[in-house]
Coordinates of C-alpha atoms and ligand atoms in Angstrom, one line a residue:
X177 CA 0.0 0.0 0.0
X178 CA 1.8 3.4 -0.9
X179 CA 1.1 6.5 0.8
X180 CA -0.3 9.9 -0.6
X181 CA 2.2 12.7 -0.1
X182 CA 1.8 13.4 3.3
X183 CA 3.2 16.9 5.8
X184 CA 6.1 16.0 8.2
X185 CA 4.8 15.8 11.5
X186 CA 6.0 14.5 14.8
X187 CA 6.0 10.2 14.9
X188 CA 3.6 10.2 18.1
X189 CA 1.2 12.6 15.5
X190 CA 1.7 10.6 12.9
X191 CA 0.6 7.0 14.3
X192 CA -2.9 9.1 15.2
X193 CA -3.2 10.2 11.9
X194 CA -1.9 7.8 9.3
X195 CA -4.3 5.9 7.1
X196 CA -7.6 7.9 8.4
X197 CA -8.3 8.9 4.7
X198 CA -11.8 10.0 4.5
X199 CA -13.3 7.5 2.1
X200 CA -12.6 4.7 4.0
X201 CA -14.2 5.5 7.6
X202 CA -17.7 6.8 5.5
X203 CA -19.8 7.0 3.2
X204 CA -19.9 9.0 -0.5
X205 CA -22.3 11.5 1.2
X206 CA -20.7 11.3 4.5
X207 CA -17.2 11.1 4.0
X208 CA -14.9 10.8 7.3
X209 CA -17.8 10.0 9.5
X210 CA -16.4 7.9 12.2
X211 CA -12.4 7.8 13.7
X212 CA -11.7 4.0 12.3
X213 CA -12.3 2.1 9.0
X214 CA -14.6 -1.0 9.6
X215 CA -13.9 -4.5 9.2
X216 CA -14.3 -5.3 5.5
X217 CA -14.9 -8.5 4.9
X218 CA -14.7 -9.2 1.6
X219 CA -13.3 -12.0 -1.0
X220 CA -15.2 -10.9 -3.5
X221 CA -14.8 -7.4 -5.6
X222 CA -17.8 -6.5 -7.8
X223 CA -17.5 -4.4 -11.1
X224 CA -20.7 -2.2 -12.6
X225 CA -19.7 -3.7 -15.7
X226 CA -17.9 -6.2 -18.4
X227 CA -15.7 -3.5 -19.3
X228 CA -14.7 -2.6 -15.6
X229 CA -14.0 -6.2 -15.2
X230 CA -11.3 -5.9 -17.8
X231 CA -9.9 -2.5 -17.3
X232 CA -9.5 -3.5 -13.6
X233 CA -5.7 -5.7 -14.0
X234 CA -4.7 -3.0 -16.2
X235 CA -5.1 -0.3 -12.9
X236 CA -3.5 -2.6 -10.2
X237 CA -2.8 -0.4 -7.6
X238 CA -3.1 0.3 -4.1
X239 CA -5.9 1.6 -2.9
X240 CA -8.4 0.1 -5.4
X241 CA -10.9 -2.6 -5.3
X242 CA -9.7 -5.4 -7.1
X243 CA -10.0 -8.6 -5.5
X244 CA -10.1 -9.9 -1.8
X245 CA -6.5 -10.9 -2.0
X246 CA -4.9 -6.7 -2.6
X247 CA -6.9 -6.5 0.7
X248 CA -9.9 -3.9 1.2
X249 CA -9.6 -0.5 3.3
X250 CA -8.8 -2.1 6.5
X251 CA -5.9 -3.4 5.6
X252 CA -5.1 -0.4 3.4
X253 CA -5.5 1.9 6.4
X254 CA -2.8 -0.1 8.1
X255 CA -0.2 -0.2 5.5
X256 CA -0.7 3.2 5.2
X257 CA -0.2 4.1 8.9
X258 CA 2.2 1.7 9.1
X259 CA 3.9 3.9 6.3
X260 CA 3.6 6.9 7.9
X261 CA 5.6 5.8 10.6
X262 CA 8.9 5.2 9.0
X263 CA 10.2 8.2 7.8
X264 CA 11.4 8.0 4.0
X265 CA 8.9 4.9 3.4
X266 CA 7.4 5.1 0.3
X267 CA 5.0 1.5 0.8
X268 CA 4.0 -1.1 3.3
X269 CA 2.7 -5.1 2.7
X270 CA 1.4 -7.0 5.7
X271 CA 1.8 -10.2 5.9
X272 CA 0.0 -13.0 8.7
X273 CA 3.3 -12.8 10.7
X274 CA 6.5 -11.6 11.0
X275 CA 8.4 -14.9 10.0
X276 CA 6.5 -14.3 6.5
X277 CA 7.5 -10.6 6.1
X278 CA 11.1 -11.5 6.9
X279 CA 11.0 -14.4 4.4
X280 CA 8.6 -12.2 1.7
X281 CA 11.1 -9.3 1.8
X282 CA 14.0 -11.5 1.4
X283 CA 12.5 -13.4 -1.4
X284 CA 11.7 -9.8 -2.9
X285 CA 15.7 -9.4 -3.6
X286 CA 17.5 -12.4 -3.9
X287 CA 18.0 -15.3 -6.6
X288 CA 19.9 -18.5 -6.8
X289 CA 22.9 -17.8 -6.7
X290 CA 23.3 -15.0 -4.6
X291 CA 25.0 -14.3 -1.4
X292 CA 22.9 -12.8 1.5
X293 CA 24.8 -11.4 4.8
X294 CA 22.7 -12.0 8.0
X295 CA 24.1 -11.0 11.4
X296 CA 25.0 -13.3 14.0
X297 CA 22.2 -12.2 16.2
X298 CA 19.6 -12.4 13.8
X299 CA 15.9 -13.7 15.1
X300 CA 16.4 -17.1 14.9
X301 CA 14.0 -18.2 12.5
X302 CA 15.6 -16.3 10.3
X303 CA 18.4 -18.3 10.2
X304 CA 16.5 -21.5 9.9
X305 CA 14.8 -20.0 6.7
X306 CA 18.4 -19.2 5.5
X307 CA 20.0 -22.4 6.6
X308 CA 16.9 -24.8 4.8
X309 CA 15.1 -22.7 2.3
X310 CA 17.6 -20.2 1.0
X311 CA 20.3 -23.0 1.0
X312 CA 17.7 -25.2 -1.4
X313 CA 17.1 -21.9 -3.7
X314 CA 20.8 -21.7 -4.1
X315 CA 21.1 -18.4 -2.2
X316 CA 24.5 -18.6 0.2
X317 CA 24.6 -17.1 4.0
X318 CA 27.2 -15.8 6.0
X319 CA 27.3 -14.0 9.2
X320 CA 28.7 -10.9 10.2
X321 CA 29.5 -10.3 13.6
X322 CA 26.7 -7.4 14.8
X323 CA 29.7 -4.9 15.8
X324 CA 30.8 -4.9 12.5
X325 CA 30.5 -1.4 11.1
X326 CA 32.2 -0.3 8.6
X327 CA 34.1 -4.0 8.2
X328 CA 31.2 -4.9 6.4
X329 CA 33.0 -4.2 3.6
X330 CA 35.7 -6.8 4.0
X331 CA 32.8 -9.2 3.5
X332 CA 31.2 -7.9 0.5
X333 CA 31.5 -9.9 -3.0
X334 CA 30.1 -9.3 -6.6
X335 CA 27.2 -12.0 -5.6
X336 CA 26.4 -10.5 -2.3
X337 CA 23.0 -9.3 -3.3
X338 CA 21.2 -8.5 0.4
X339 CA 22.2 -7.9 4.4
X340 CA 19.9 -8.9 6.9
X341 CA 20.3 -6.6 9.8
X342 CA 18.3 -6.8 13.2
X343 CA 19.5 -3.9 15.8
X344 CA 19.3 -4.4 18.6
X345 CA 19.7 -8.1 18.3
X346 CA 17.8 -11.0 19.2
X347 CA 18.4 -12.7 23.0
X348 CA 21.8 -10.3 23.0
X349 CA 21.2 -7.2 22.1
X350 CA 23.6 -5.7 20.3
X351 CA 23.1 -2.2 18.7
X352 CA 24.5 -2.2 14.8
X353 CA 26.5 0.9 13.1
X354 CA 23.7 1.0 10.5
X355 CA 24.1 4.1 8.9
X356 CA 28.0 2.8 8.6
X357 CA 26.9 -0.7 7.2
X358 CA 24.5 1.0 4.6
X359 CA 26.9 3.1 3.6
X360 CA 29.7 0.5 3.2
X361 CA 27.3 -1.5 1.1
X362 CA 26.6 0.9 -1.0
X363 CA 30.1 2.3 -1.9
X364 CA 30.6 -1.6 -2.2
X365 CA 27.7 -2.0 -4.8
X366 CA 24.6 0.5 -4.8
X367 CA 22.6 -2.8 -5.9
X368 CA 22.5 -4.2 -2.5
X369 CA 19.7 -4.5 -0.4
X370 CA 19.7 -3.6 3.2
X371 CA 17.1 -4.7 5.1
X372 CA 16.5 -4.5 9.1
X373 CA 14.4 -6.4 11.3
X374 CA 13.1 -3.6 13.1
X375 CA 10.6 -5.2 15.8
X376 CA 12.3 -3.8 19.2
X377 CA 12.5 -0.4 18.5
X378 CA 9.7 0.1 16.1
X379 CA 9.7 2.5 13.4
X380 CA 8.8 5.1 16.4
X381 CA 12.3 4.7 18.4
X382 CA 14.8 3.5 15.1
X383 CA 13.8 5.1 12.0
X384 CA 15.5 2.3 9.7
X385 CA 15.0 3.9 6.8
X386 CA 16.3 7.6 7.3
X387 CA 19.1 5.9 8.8
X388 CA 19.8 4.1 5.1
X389 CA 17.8 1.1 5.3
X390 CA 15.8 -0.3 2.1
X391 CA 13.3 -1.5 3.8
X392 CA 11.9 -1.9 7.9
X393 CA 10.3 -5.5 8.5
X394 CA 8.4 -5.7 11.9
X395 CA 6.9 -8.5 13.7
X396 CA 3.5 -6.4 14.3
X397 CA 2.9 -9.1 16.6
X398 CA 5.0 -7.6 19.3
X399 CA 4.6 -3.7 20.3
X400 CA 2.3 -2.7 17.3
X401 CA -0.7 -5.2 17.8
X402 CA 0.1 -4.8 21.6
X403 CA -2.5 -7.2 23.1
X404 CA -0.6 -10.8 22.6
X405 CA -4.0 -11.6 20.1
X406 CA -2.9 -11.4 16.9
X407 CA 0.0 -13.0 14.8
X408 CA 1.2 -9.9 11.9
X409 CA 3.8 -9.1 10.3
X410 CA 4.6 -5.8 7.9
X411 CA 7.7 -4.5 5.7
X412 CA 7.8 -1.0 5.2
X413 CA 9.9 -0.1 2.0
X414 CA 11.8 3.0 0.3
X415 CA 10.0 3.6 -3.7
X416 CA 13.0 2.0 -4.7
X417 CA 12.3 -1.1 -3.4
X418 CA 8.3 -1.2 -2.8
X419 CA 7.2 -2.3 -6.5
X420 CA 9.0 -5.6 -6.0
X421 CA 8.6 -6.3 -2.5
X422 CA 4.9 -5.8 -3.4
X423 CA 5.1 -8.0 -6.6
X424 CA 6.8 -10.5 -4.6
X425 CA 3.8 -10.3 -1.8
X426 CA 1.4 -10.8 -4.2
X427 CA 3.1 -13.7 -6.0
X428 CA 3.2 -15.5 -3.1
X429 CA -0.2 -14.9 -2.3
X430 CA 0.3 -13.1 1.1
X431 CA -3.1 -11.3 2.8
X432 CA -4.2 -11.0 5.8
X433 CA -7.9 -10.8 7.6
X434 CA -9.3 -7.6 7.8
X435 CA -10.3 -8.1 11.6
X436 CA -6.3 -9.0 12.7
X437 CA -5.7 -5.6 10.5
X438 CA -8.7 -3.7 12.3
X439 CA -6.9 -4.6 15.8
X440 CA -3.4 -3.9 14.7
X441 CA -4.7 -0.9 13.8
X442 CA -6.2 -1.0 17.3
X443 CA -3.0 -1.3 18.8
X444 CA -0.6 1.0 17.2
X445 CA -3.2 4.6 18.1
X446 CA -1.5 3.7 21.4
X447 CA 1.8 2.8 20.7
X448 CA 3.5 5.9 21.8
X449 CA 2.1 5.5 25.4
X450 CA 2.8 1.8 25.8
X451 CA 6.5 1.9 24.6
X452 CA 6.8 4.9 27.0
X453 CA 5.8 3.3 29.7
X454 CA 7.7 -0.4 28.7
X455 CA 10.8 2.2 28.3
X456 CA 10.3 3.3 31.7
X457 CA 9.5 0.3 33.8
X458 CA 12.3 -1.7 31.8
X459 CA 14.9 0.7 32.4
X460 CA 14.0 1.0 35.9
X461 CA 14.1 -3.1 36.2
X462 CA 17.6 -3.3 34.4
X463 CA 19.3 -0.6 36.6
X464 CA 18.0 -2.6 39.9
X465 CA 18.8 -6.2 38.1
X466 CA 22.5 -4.6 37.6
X467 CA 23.1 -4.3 41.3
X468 CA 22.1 -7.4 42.3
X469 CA 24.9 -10.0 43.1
X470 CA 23.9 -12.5 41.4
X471 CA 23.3 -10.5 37.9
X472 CA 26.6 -10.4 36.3
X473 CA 25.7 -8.5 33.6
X474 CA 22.4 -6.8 32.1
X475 CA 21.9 -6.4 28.2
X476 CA 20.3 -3.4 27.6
X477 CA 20.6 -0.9 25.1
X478 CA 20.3 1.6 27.0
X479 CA 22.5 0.9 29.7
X480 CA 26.5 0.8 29.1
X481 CA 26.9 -2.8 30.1
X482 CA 25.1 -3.8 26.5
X483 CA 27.8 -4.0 23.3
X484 CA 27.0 -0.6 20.9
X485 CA 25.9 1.5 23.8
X486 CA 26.8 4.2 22.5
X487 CA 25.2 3.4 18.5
X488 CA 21.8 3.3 20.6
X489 CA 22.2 6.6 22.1
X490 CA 23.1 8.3 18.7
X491 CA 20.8 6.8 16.8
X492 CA 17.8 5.4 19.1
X493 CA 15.1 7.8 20.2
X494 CA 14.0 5.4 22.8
X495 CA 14.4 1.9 24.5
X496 CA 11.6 -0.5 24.7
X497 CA 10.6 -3.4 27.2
X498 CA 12.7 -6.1 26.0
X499 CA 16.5 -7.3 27.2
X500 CA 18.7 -9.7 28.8
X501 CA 20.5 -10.2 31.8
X502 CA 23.4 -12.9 32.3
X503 CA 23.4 -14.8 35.8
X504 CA 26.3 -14.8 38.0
X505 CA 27.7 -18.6 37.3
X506 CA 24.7 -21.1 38.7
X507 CA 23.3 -23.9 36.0
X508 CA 20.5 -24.5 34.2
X509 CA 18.5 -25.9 36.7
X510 CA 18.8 -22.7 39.0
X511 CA 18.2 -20.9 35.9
X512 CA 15.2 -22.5 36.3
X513 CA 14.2 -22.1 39.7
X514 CA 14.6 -18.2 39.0
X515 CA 12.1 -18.6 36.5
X516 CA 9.3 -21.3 38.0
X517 CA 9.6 -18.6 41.2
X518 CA 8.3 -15.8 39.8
X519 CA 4.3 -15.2 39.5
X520 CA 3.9 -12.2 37.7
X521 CA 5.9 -13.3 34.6
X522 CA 4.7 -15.8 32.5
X523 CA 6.8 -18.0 30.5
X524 CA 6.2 -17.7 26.7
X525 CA 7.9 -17.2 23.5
X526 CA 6.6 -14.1 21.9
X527 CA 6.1 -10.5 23.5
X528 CA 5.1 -6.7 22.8
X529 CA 2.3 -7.2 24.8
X530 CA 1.0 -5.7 28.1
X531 CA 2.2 -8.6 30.5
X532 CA 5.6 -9.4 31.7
X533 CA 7.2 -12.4 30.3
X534 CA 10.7 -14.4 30.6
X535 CA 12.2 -17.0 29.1
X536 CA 15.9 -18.8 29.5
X537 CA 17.8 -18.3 26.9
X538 CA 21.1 -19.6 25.4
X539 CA 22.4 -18.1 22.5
X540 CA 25.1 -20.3 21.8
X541 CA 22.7 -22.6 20.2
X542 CA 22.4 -19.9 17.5
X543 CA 25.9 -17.9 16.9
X544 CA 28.0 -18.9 14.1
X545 CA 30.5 -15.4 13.5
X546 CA 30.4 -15.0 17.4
X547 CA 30.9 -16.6 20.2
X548 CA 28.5 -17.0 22.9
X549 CA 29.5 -16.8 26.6
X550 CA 31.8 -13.8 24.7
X551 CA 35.1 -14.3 25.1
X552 CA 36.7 -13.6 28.6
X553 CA 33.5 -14.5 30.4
X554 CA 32.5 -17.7 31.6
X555 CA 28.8 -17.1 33.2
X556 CA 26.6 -18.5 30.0
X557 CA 23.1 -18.3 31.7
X558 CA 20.5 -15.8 30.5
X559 CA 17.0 -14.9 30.7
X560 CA 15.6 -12.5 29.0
X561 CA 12.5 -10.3 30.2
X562 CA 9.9 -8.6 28.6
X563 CA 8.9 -6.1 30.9
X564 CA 5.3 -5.4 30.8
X565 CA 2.6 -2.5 31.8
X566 CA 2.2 -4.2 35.3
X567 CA 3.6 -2.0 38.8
X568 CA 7.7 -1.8 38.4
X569 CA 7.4 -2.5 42.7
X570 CA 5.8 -5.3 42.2
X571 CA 7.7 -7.1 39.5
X572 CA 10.6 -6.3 41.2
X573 CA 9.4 -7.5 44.1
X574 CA 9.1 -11.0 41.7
X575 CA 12.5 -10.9 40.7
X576 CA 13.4 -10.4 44.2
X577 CA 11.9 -13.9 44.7
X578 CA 13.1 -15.4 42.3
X579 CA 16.9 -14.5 42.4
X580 CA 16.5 -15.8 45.8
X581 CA 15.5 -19.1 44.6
X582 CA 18.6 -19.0 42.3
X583 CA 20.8 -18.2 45.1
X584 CA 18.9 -21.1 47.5
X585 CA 19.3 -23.7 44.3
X586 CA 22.8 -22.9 43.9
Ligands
PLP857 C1 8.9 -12.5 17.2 C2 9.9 -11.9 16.2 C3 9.8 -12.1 14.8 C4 8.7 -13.0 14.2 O1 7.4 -12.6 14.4 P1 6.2 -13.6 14.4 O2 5.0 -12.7 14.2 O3 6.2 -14.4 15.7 O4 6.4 -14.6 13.2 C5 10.7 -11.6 14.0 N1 11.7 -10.8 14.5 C6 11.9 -10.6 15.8 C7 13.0 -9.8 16.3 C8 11.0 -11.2 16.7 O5 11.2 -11.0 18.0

């Protein structure tokens, strides 16, 4: 879905705005009558005439009723306000979750034969998808350490076709140079594409594509739906890159319901409020977890202890409710006792949403360019949090309980 020319405006403006056009929350004699577009349910499209019918593939574009699968005005209000988020977007696609937008955009660029650069710490599904179907396609991976920079460059050959970026990383959060990766891959060859999984920051904290990026994929699931209720996934592209990311949707056959868009849509008129508030109860949560004996380190953006510190603060407008902290020694099985302790936090995959959530992690298991305990330190137990919209005293007050249990299990 590409966007009418729209003013600059601040992002928090912006996601209140963005996709409210007047003809799809009315009528023809009441345009713009109520806030939201209604679910449209539709597979579908009907023509006044024969010669409508035919003239409608010539005028495939967004926007227009065509049939079920280009989506209807729900999901067209989406894209669009999903558009309007990330500065220098030109287009949006949605796709029914964020695994599919990561493997839709990539599919958009690359051919057999081709060499795509993931980092270490990408998600890691996204690895699976590169180490079975990629590897199948005849598409080539290697991985770049996240701290990379400018040394991206060293890695760069005449095949390398696309880099998969994910700042800050999955389970260890390391902040990327991406203005200095884009700009080494470009000087390299302009033809590359530089694409960002951009789920922890949100186009409202990290605008991906300002920074350089071709196109900003986001596991909607997480911060922009909100609620854990829907499964979503978009990827918000430059005009460069839209026509075949959305070709490449289409081909594939990607749509999603208009009632997962309708709450998506839902969930992002309140996104600024929620990631301020995840920004401020996390932070608060990681600067208490850092003082506690047996934390021996906390992996958070925002705080000094986490690797490109100082990348978040230049380029980051904001921190959101997700990290990492590494345990002082113990095992697995205390690990776990730290986790079955606590009440407040459930234990789930997934997260964005308004409760608290933690999981052991252990990268290791996925790290190929990098080594996981890094080098020099021998305490390999994480967990990571996802710090929700509960009372910060009482989910420390959790933690409190169940570092103790660590501790007693030790
Ligand atoms: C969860 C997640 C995804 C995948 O999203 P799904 O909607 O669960 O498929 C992609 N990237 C990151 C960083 C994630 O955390």
């Amino acid at each position: 879905m590409a966007k009418p020319p729209t003013t600059p405006q601040s992002p928090a403006t912006r996601i209140i705005t963005g996709g409210r056009r007047a003809e799809w929350t009315g009528t023809a004699d009441q345009p713009g009558a109520v806030v939201n577009p209604p679910v449209w349910r539709a597979s579908t499209h009907l023509y006044a005439d024969t010669a409508a019918l035919k003239s409608g593939p010539q005028t495939n574009e967004d926007g227009r009723f065509f049939y079920g699968r280009r989506g209807s005005p729900t999901q067209w209000a989406l894209a669009e306000a999903l558009t309007a988020l990330e500065p220098g977007a030109h287009g949006t696609m949605l796709y029914p979750s964020g695994v599919a937008a990561i493997t839709g955009a990539l599919l958009a660029v690359l051919s057999p034969g081709d060499v795509l650069l993931m980092t270490d710490s990408a998600y890691d599904p996204s690895r699976s998808f590169a180490e079975g179907f990629l590897k199948r396609f005849g598409v080539e991976t290697r991985y770049y350490d996240p701290q990379i920079g400018a040394g991206i460059s060293s890695l760069i050959c005449d095949r390398t076709r696309a880099i998969l970026m994910e700042s800050p990383g999955s389970l260890t959060f390391e902040v990327q140079d991406v203005p200095a990766i884009c700009q080494a891959a470009r000087a390299a060859n302009p033809d590359i594409a530089l694409l960002i999984d951009n789920t922890w920051a949100t186009g409202l904290f990290l605008p991906a594509l300002a920074l350089g990026a071709d196109m900003s994929i986001m596991a909607c699931t997480k911060y922009i739906v909100g609620h854990s209720d829907v499964m979503l996934g978009s990827v918000t592209a430059t005009e460069a890159f839209y026509p075949r990311l959305r070709h490449t949707a289409q081909a594939l056959g990607h749509v999603v319901s208009p009632d997962d868009s309708w709450l998506a849509l839902r969930g992002l008129r309140t996104l600024d409020v929620r990631l301020r508030q995840h920004q401020a109860s996390a932070l608060r949560i990681a600067h208490w977890l850092a003082e506690q004996p047996q934390v021996a380190r906390v992996l958070h953006p925002a705080l000094p202890s986490c690797p490109g510190h100082d990348l978040w603060q230049r380029d980051f407008t904001g921190s959101s409710g997700l990290f990492s902290f590494v345990l002082n020694g113990g095992s697995d099985a205390a690990r776990a006792a730290l986790i079955d302790a606590l009440t407040l936090f459930g234990i789930g995959y997934s997260w964005g949403g308004f409760e608290s959530l933690a999981i052991p992690v252990d990268p290791a298991r996925c790290r190929s360019a990098t080594s996981w305990p890094p080098a020099g330190d021998a305490n390999p137990y994480a967990v990571r949090l996802h710090i929700g919209l509960e009372d910060t005293d009482d989910l420390i007050a959790d933690l409190a309980k169940g570092l103790h249990a660590f501790t007693m299990h030790a």
